[in-house]
């Protein structure tokens, strides 16, 4: 089958949607982000007394007009209960992205050329927890017929395809915290190689729940020192960092073959020019101690983009605010960029929204695209005193105006999986 | 309207997200109220919970309209 492969086609971004702790709606979230606002707060939605970490980034409740989430505005009541929250958030972001793109195929050919690839790191964790509670209480017969389709990760893609009649490739990525970047990169490749002309791609996560928090607390991954000052908890590269802050949300983009987008006069945000991946082969949760996995992932992405490190002006870091990971990634970027590190801006937007796990790469990809569009590097909040000096400008606390033509976004996940994606200004 | 009928209709409205006026006694869950087969499974479970009755699968398969549900539940409650 690959023997007949044609030359890869160009892929551009024509629609974007976000549900995040800074609210709903790409432009609103971006504005809040570059103003330096934080979406991290004390958890109110369940009892946290037994949890060492008591804060998170949760999607605010409210109307669409004010940037909050009122599910009734997005999903019919009858369908809401067929979806775990991660699917609901995926649908919300996908609706915004599809509406933004203006792409609504009117014939069967167009529908069959439009696919969906929305992943999640964990999927319907809360639904699994609640259903298992029923069994523990001897109420196994009360397990909902919607339990399985509500928990399955690929049902985010399934629901979006059903809603719009998109009959092209229907796929889902599951690579922990690298999911979002893998979804964007893999979907771009499907277009590049002709499997689809348009892909709705992204990631969604909703693990801010008792069981999700308990699990990440047990793996000693979360910040616990800032429960009383939640907005200060996510502090990538700062010497006071002590773990990541859980976040929930979804990021979805519409990727489109360049000529297809041009022909219909679509607004083009940016071009996806490169994508790279690597594996650490080191440890289930810890990054490799040399940052080698991150290094090879970024190097592969730049190679596929055909650009040198010096041509990249902005990196959206994985930068989760964990003691080990932040400086390893920084070291890998310094090594790859060499003398060009001095001109580079790199920030971690997790400082404002927390770590959205499987949604992180998609949301941060959107931030990287907006950084190009507006010539603004979003800030790394709470970076008061870096634990390690670097020639790289980490955009401490305040956004910076910069000319950005090319941006790279990193995501690394448990299991030692790494992904990097490269965007360039619209052609 | 009997107490059972009122409660059944309320459950149908909540679970299928349909307008109350559409939930007539003759209404078929699938043909008139937009339910699919999984929706009807869930609906039967909701009836069991609300009325404290057991509805075995072979009986559940025969409950296709609002009227069927009311009759079955009244029969069980004796």
Coordinates of C-alpha atoms in Angstrom, one line a residue:
Chain A
X1 CA 0.0 0.0 0.0
X2 CA 2.8 2.4 0.8
X3 CA 4.5 1.6 -2.5
X4 CA 2.1 3.9 -4.2
X5 CA 2.4 6.7 -1.8
X6 CA 2.4 10.2 -3.3
X7 CA 4.5 13.1 -2.0
X8 CA 3.1 14.4 1.3
X9 CA 0.6 17.1 1.1
X10 CA 0.7 20.4 3.1
X11 CA -1.6 20.7 6.2
X12 CA -2.9 23.8 7.7
X13 CA -5.0 24.7 10.8
X14 CA -8.4 26.3 9.9
X15 CA -10.4 26.0 13.2
X16 CA -9.7 25.8 16.9
X17 CA -11.7 25.2 20.1
X18 CA -10.8 25.1 23.8
X19 CA -12.5 24.2 27.1
X20 CA -10.0 25.0 29.9
X21 CA -9.6 26.2 33.5
X22 CA -9.4 29.7 32.0
X23 CA -12.8 29.2 30.4
X24 CA -14.3 28.3 27.1
X25 CA -13.6 29.9 23.7
X26 CA -10.2 30.3 22.1
X27 CA -10.0 34.1 22.0
X28 CA -11.2 34.5 25.6
X29 CA -8.8 31.9 27.0
X30 CA -5.9 33.4 25.0
X31 CA -6.7 36.9 26.3
X32 CA -6.8 35.7 29.9
X33 CA -3.6 33.7 29.4
X34 CA -1.5 36.6 28.1
X35 CA -2.9 38.9 30.7
X36 CA -1.3 36.5 33.3
X37 CA -4.5 35.2 34.8
X38 CA -4.6 31.8 36.5
X39 CA -7.3 29.1 36.3
X40 CA -6.0 27.2 39.4
X41 CA -8.3 27.2 42.5
X42 CA -9.3 25.1 45.5
X43 CA -11.4 22.1 44.5
X44 CA -15.0 22.6 45.5
X45 CA -16.7 19.8 43.5
X46 CA -15.8 17.0 45.9
X47 CA -14.4 16.4 49.3
X48 CA -10.6 16.7 49.4
X49 CA -10.0 16.2 53.1
X50 CA -8.1 12.9 52.6
X51 CA -6.1 14.2 49.7
X52 CA -2.7 15.9 50.1
X53 CA -3.3 18.0 46.9
X54 CA -6.5 20.1 47.3
X55 CA -6.3 22.3 44.2
X56 CA -6.8 22.0 40.5
X57 CA -7.7 23.7 37.3
X58 CA -11.4 23.1 36.5
X59 CA -13.5 24.3 33.7
X60 CA -15.6 27.2 35.1
X61 CA -19.4 26.9 35.3
X62 CA -21.3 29.6 33.4
X63 CA -22.9 30.5 30.1
X64 CA -21.2 30.3 26.8
X65 CA -21.5 34.0 26.4
X66 CA -19.5 34.6 29.6
X67 CA -16.9 31.9 28.8
X68 CA -18.3 29.2 31.2
X69 CA -19.7 25.8 30.7
X70 CA -23.4 25.1 30.8
X71 CA -23.7 21.7 29.2
X72 CA -27.3 22.3 28.2
X73 CA -26.0 24.8 25.6
X74 CA -23.9 22.2 23.9
X75 CA -25.3 18.7 24.3
X76 CA -28.9 17.4 24.5
X77 CA -29.8 16.2 28.0
X78 CA -30.5 12.8 26.7
X79 CA -26.9 12.5 25.3
X80 CA -25.1 14.0 28.3
X81 CA -25.5 10.9 30.4
X82 CA -24.0 8.8 27.6
X83 CA -20.7 10.6 27.9
X84 CA -18.2 10.8 30.7
X85 CA -17.1 14.4 31.3
X86 CA -14.0 14.0 29.1
X87 CA -16.3 13.3 26.1
X88 CA -18.5 16.2 27.0
X89 CA -15.5 18.5 27.1
X90 CA -14.2 17.1 23.8
X91 CA -17.6 17.7 22.1
X92 CA -17.6 21.3 23.4
X93 CA -14.1 22.0 22.0
X94 CA -14.9 20.2 18.8
X95 CA -18.1 22.2 18.2
X96 CA -16.2 25.5 18.7
X97 CA -13.4 24.3 16.3
X98 CA -15.8 23.0 13.6
X99 CA -17.9 26.2 13.8
X100 CA -14.8 28.3 13.6
X101 CA -13.5 26.5 10.6
X102 CA -16.7 26.9 8.7
X103 CA -16.3 23.4 7.2
X104 CA -19.5 21.6 6.9
X105 CA -19.4 19.1 4.0
X106 CA -22.5 19.1 1.9
X107 CA -22.0 15.9 0.0
X108 CA -21.0 12.3 0.8
X109 CA -17.6 12.7 -0.7
X110 CA -16.8 15.6 1.6
X111 CA -18.1 13.8 4.6
X112 CA -16.0 10.7 3.8
X113 CA -12.9 12.9 3.5
X114 CA -13.4 14.3 6.9
X115 CA -12.2 12.3 9.9
X116 CA -11.9 12.7 13.7
X117 CA -8.9 11.9 16.0
X118 CA -9.5 13.0 19.5
X119 CA -7.6 11.2 22.3
X120 CA -7.5 11.1 26.0
X121 CA -4.8 10.1 28.5
X122 CA -7.2 8.2 30.8
X123 CA -10.7 8.4 29.5
X124 CA -13.8 7.8 31.5
X125 CA -12.2 7.4 34.9
X126 CA -15.0 8.8 36.9
X127 CA -17.6 6.7 35.1
X128 CA -15.6 3.6 35.8
X129 CA -15.3 4.5 39.4
X130 CA -19.0 5.2 39.8
X131 CA -20.0 2.0 38.1
X132 CA -17.6 -0.1 40.2
X133 CA -19.1 1.5 43.3
X134 CA -22.5 0.1 42.3
X135 CA -21.0 -3.4 42.1
X136 CA -19.3 -3.0 45.5
X137 CA -22.7 -2.1 46.9
X138 CA -24.2 -5.2 45.5
X139 CA -26.1 -3.2 42.8
X140 CA -24.4 -4.7 39.8
X141 CA -27.7 -4.8 37.9
X142 CA -27.8 -1.0 38.2
X143 CA -24.8 -0.5 36.0
X144 CA -25.9 1.7 33.1
X145 CA -26.1 0.4 29.5
X146 CA -24.2 3.6 28.8
X147 CA -21.3 2.8 31.1
X148 CA -18.9 1.2 28.5
X149 CA -19.6 3.7 25.7
X150 CA -19.3 6.5 28.2
X151 CA -15.9 5.4 29.4
X152 CA -14.2 4.4 26.1
X153 CA -11.6 6.8 24.9
X154 CA -12.4 6.6 21.2
X155 CA -16.1 7.6 21.9
X156 CA -15.0 11.2 21.9
X157 CA -14.2 10.8 18.2
X158 CA -17.3 8.7 17.9
X159 CA -19.6 11.3 19.2
X160 CA -18.1 14.1 17.2
X161 CA -18.4 12.1 14.0
X162 CA -22.0 11.2 14.7
X163 CA -22.9 14.8 15.5
X164 CA -21.6 16.1 12.2
X165 CA -21.7 13.0 9.9
X166 CA -17.9 13.0 9.4
X167 CA -17.3 9.6 7.9
X168 CA -13.6 9.7 7.3
X169 CA -10.9 8.0 9.5
X170 CA -12.2 7.7 13.1
X171 CA -9.3 7.2 15.5
X172 CA -8.1 8.0 19.0
X173 CA -4.7 8.4 20.6
X174 CA -3.9 7.2 24.1
X175 CA -0.4 8.2 25.1
X176 CA -0.9 9.7 28.6
X177 CA 0.3 13.3 28.7
X178 CA 1.6 13.2 25.1
X179 CA -1.8 12.4 23.7
X180 CA -2.7 15.9 22.4
X181 CA 0.5 16.3 20.4
X182 CA 0.3 12.8 19.0
X183 CA -3.3 13.4 18.0
X184 CA -2.5 16.6 16.1
X185 CA 0.7 15.1 14.5
X186 CA -0.9 11.8 13.5
X187 CA -4.0 13.5 12.2
X188 CA -1.8 15.8 10.1
X189 CA -0.1 12.8 8.7
X190 CA -3.4 11.2 7.7
X191 CA -4.0 14.3 5.7
X192 CA -0.5 14.5 4.4
X193 CA -0.7 11.0 3.1
X194 CA -4.2 11.3 1.6
X195 CA -6.3 9.3 4.0
X196 CA -8.4 12.4 4.7
X197 CA -8.7 16.0 3.5
X198 CA -9.9 17.4 6.8
X199 CA -9.3 16.0 10.4
X200 CA -10.9 17.2 13.6
X201 CA -8.1 16.5 16.0
X202 CA -7.2 17.0 19.7
X203 CA -7.3 15.7 23.2
X204 CA -9.6 15.8 26.2
X205 CA -9.3 15.0 29.9
X206 CA -11.5 15.0 33.0
X207 CA -9.5 13.4 35.8
X208 CA -10.1 16.0 38.4
X209 CA -12.1 13.6 40.5
X210 CA -11.6 11.8 43.8
X211 CA -10.1 8.8 42.1
X212 CA -8.0 10.7 39.6
X213 CA -6.6 13.0 42.3
X214 CA -5.9 10.0 44.7
X215 CA -4.0 8.2 41.9
X216 CA -1.8 11.1 41.0
X217 CA -1.2 11.9 44.7
X218 CA -0.2 8.3 45.3
X219 CA 2.4 8.5 42.5
X220 CA 3.8 11.6 44.2
X221 CA 3.3 13.7 41.1
X222 CA 1.2 16.6 42.4
X223 CA 2.0 19.9 44.1
X224 CA 1.0 19.8 47.8
X225 CA 2.8 22.9 49.2
X226 CA 0.4 25.6 47.8
X227 CA -3.0 24.4 48.8
X228 CA -3.6 27.8 50.5
X229 CA -2.3 29.8 47.5
X230 CA -3.5 27.8 44.5
X231 CA -2.5 30.3 41.8
X232 CA 1.1 30.0 42.9
X233 CA 1.2 26.2 42.8
X234 CA 2.2 25.7 39.2
X235 CA 5.6 27.3 38.9
X236 CA 7.6 25.7 36.1
X237 CA 11.4 26.0 36.5
X238 CA 11.1 27.9 39.7
X239 CA 13.1 26.6 42.7
X240 CA 9.9 26.5 44.8
X241 CA 8.1 24.0 42.5
X242 CA 7.0 20.7 44.0
X243 CA 4.9 18.9 41.4
X244 CA 2.2 19.5 38.8
X245 CA -1.3 20.8 39.3
X246 CA -4.1 18.7 37.8
X247 CA -6.2 20.4 35.2
X248 CA -9.1 19.3 33.0
X249 CA -10.3 20.4 29.6
X250 CA -10.1 19.8 25.9
X251 CA -8.4 21.3 22.9
X252 CA -9.5 20.5 19.4
X253 CA -8.3 21.8 16.0
X254 CA -9.5 21.4 12.5
X255 CA -6.6 20.4 10.3
X256 CA -7.0 20.7 6.5
X257 CA -5.1 20.0 3.4
X258 CA -3.8 23.3 2.2
X259 CA -5.3 23.4 -1.3
X260 CA -8.6 22.2 0.1
X261 CA -8.6 25.1 2.6
X262 CA -7.5 27.6 -0.1
X263 CA -10.2 26.5 -2.5
X264 CA -13.0 27.2 0.0
X265 CA -11.4 30.4 1.1
X266 CA -11.0 29.2 4.7
X267 CA -9.2 31.4 7.3
X268 CA -5.8 29.8 7.9
X269 CA -4.2 30.1 11.3
X270 CA -0.9 28.3 10.7
X271 CA 0.7 25.4 8.9
X272 CA 1.7 22.2 10.6
X273 CA 5.2 21.7 9.3
X274 CA 6.9 19.2 11.5
X275 CA 6.2 16.3 13.9
X276 CA 8.6 14.1 15.8
X277 CA 8.3 11.3 18.4
X278 CA 10.6 9.3 20.6
X279 CA 10.5 6.8 23.5
X280 CA 12.7 6.9 26.6
X281 CA 12.9 3.2 27.3
X282 CA 13.8 4.2 30.8
X283 CA 11.1 4.3 33.5
X284 CA 7.3 4.1 33.8
X285 CA 6.8 7.6 35.3
X286 CA 10.2 9.4 35.5
X287 CA 11.8 11.0 32.5
X288 CA 15.2 9.7 31.3
X289 CA 17.9 11.3 33.4
X290 CA 19.7 12.9 30.5
X291 CA 16.6 14.4 28.8
X292 CA 17.6 12.3 25.8
X293 CA 14.0 11.4 24.9
X294 CA 12.9 15.0 24.7
X295 CA 16.0 15.9 22.7
X296 CA 15.4 13.2 20.1
X297 CA 11.7 14.1 19.9
X298 CA 12.4 17.7 19.2
X299 CA 15.2 16.9 16.8
X300 CA 13.0 14.6 14.8
X301 CA 10.3 17.3 14.6
X302 CA 12.7 19.9 13.4
X303 CA 14.1 17.5 10.8
X304 CA 10.6 16.7 9.4
X305 CA 9.9 20.4 9.4
X306 CA 13.1 21.1 7.4
X307 CA 14.0 24.0 9.8
X308 CA 17.1 24.5 12.0
X309 CA 16.7 25.3 15.7
X310 CA 17.7 28.9 15.0
X311 CA 14.6 29.4 12.8
X312 CA 12.3 28.6 15.8
X313 CA 11.5 31.6 17.9
X314 CA 9.1 30.1 20.5
X315 CA 8.9 26.8 22.4
X316 CA 5.8 25.9 24.4
X317 CA 7.4 23.6 26.9
X318 CA 6.0 20.5 28.5
X319 CA 7.2 22.2 31.7
X320 CA 4.8 20.6 34.2
X321 CA 6.4 22.2 37.4
X322 CA 7.9 18.9 38.6
X323 CA 11.3 19.0 40.3
X324 CA 12.9 16.6 37.8
X325 CA 11.2 17.1 34.4
X326 CA 11.5 20.9 34.0
X327 CA 15.2 21.2 34.1
X328 CA 15.8 18.0 32.0
X329 CA 13.6 19.5 29.2
X330 CA 15.4 22.8 29.5
X331 CA 18.7 21.1 29.2
X332 CA 17.5 19.2 26.1
X333 CA 16.4 22.4 24.5
X334 CA 19.7 24.1 25.3
X335 CA 21.6 21.2 23.8
X336 CA 19.6 21.1 20.6
X337 CA 19.6 24.9 20.1
X338 CA 23.2 25.4 21.0
X339 CA 24.3 29.0 20.4
X340 CA 20.8 29.8 19.1
X341 CA 19.4 29.2 22.6
X342 CA 20.1 32.9 23.4
X343 CA 17.4 34.2 21.0
X344 CA 14.8 31.7 22.0
X345 CA 11.7 32.3 24.1
X346 CA 10.2 29.2 25.9
X347 CA 7.3 29.3 28.3
X348 CA 5.1 26.9 30.1
X349 CA 1.4 27.8 30.0
X350 CA 0.8 25.0 32.5
X351 CA 1.7 27.7 35.0
X352 CA -1.8 29.2 34.3
X353 CA -4.0 26.3 33.6
X354 CA -2.3 23.3 35.2
X355 CA -1.6 20.0 33.5
X356 CA -4.4 18.9 31.3
X357 CA -2.8 15.5 30.8
X358 CA -4.2 14.1 27.5
X359 CA -5.6 17.5 26.5
X360 CA -2.4 19.4 27.3
X361 CA -0.7 19.0 23.9
X362 CA -3.7 20.1 22.0
X363 CA -4.4 23.1 24.1
X364 CA -0.8 24.1 24.1
X365 CA -0.6 23.6 20.4
X366 CA -3.4 26.1 20.0
X367 CA -1.5 28.5 22.3
X368 CA 1.6 28.0 20.1
X369 CA -0.4 28.9 17.0
X370 CA -1.8 32.0 18.6
X371 CA 1.7 33.0 19.7
X372 CA 2.6 33.0 16.0
X373 CA -0.5 34.8 14.9
X374 CA -0.3 37.6 17.4
X375 CA 3.5 37.7 17.9
X376 CA 3.2 37.2 21.6
X377 CA 4.9 34.7 23.8
X378 CA 2.6 33.8 26.7
X379 CA 4.1 34.0 30.2
X380 CA 5.4 31.4 32.7
X381 CA 3.6 32.5 35.8
X382 CA 5.3 32.2 39.2
X383 CA 8.8 32.0 37.8
X384 CA 10.4 34.0 40.5
X385 CA 13.8 32.3 40.9
X386 CA 14.8 29.7 38.4
X387 CA 16.4 26.6 39.9
X388 CA 18.8 26.6 36.9
X389 CA 20.2 29.6 34.9
X390 CA 19.8 29.5 31.2
X391 CA 20.4 31.6 28.1
X392 CA 16.8 30.9 27.1
X393 CA 14.2 33.5 27.9
X394 CA 11.5 31.7 29.9
X395 CA 9.1 34.6 29.7
X396 CA 8.8 35.0 33.5
X397 CA 5.4 36.3 34.7
X398 CA 4.7 38.7 31.9
X399 CA 3.9 38.0 28.2
X400 CA 6.4 39.3 25.6
X401 CA 5.8 40.7 22.2
X402 CA 8.1 38.9 19.8
X403 CA 8.2 38.1 16.1
X404 CA 7.4 34.4 15.9
X405 CA 7.3 32.7 12.6
X406 CA 7.9 29.1 13.8
X407 CA 6.9 27.6 17.1
X408 CA 7.5 24.1 18.6
X409 CA 5.3 22.5 21.3
X410 CA 6.4 19.6 23.5
X411 CA 4.4 16.9 25.3
X412 CA 5.9 14.0 27.3
X413 CA 4.0 11.2 28.9
X414 CA 4.2 8.4 31.5
X415 CA 5.7 5.4 29.9
X416 CA 8.4 7.4 28.4
X417 CA 6.6 8.7 25.4
X418 CA 7.6 12.0 23.8
X419 CA 6.1 14.1 21.0
X420 CA 6.9 17.5 19.5
X421 CA 5.0 19.4 16.8
X422 CA 6.1 22.4 14.8
X423 CA 3.9 25.2 13.4
X424 CA 4.7 28.0 11.0
X425 CA 2.8 31.2 10.2
X426 CA 0.1 30.7 7.6
X427 CA 1.5 30.4 4.1
Chain B
X1 CA -54.1 10.0 35.5
X2 CA -53.0 7.2 37.9
X3 CA -50.0 7.8 40.2
X4 CA -48.1 5.1 38.3
X5 CA -48.8 6.8 34.9
X6 CA -47.7 10.2 36.2
X7 CA -44.4 8.8 37.6
X8 CA -43.7 6.8 34.4
X9 CA -44.2 9.8 32.2
X10 CA -42.0 11.9 34.4
X11 CA -39.2 9.3 34.1
X12 CA -39.6 9.1 30.4
X13 CA -39.4 12.9 30.1
X14 CA -36.2 13.0 32.2
X15 CA -34.4 10.1 30.6
X16 CA -35.3 10.8 26.9
X17 CA -35.2 14.5 27.2
X18 CA -38.5 14.9 25.4
X19 CA -41.4 17.3 25.7
X20 CA -44.0 16.2 28.2
X21 CA -46.8 16.7 25.7
X22 CA -45.3 14.0 23.4
X23 CA -45.4 11.4 26.2
X24 CA -48.9 10.1 25.6
X25 CA -49.9 6.6 26.7
X26 CA -49.8 5.3 23.2
X27 CA -46.3 6.7 22.5
X28 CA -43.7 4.2 21.5
X29 CA -40.3 4.8 23.1
X30 CA -38.4 4.0 19.9
X31 CA -40.8 5.1 17.1
X32 CA -42.3 8.3 18.7
X33 CA -39.9 9.4 21.4
X34 CA -36.5 9.0 19.7
X35 CA -35.1 6.2 21.9
X36 CA -32.6 3.6 20.8
X37 CA -32.3 0.1 22.2
X38 CA -29.8 1.2 24.9
X39 CA -32.1 4.0 25.9
X40 CA -34.9 1.5 26.5
X41 CA -32.7 -0.7 28.6
X42 CA -31.9 2.3 30.7
X43 CA -35.5 3.3 30.9
X44 CA -36.5 -0.1 32.2
X45 CA -33.8 0.1 34.8
X46 CA -35.1 3.5 35.9
X47 CA -38.6 2.0 36.2
X48 CA -37.2 -0.8 38.4
X49 CA -35.5 1.6 40.6
X50 CA -38.4 4.0 41.0
X51 CA -41.1 1.4 41.6
X52 CA -39.0 -1.2 43.4
X53 CA -40.0 -3.9 40.9
X54 CA -38.0 -6.5 39.0
X55 CA -38.5 -6.5 35.2
X56 CA -36.9 -9.6 33.7
X57 CA -35.5 -9.2 30.1
X58 CA -38.2 -11.1 28.4
X59 CA -40.9 -8.9 30.0
X60 CA -38.8 -5.8 29.3
X61 CA -38.7 -6.6 25.6
X62 CA -42.4 -6.4 25.4
X63 CA -42.5 -2.9 27.0
X64 CA -42.4 -0.7 24.0
X65 CA -44.9 2.0 24.8
X66 CA -45.7 4.2 27.8
X67 CA -49.0 2.2 28.2
X68 CA -47.0 -1.1 28.3
X69 CA -44.8 0.2 31.1
X70 CA -47.7 1.4 33.2
X71 CA -49.6 -1.8 32.8
X72 CA -46.6 -4.0 33.7
X73 CA -45.8 -2.0 36.8
X74 CA -49.4 -1.9 38.0
X75 CA -49.6 -5.7 37.4
X76 CA -46.5 -6.2 39.6
X77 CA -47.6 -4.0 42.4
X78 CA -50.9 -6.0 42.3

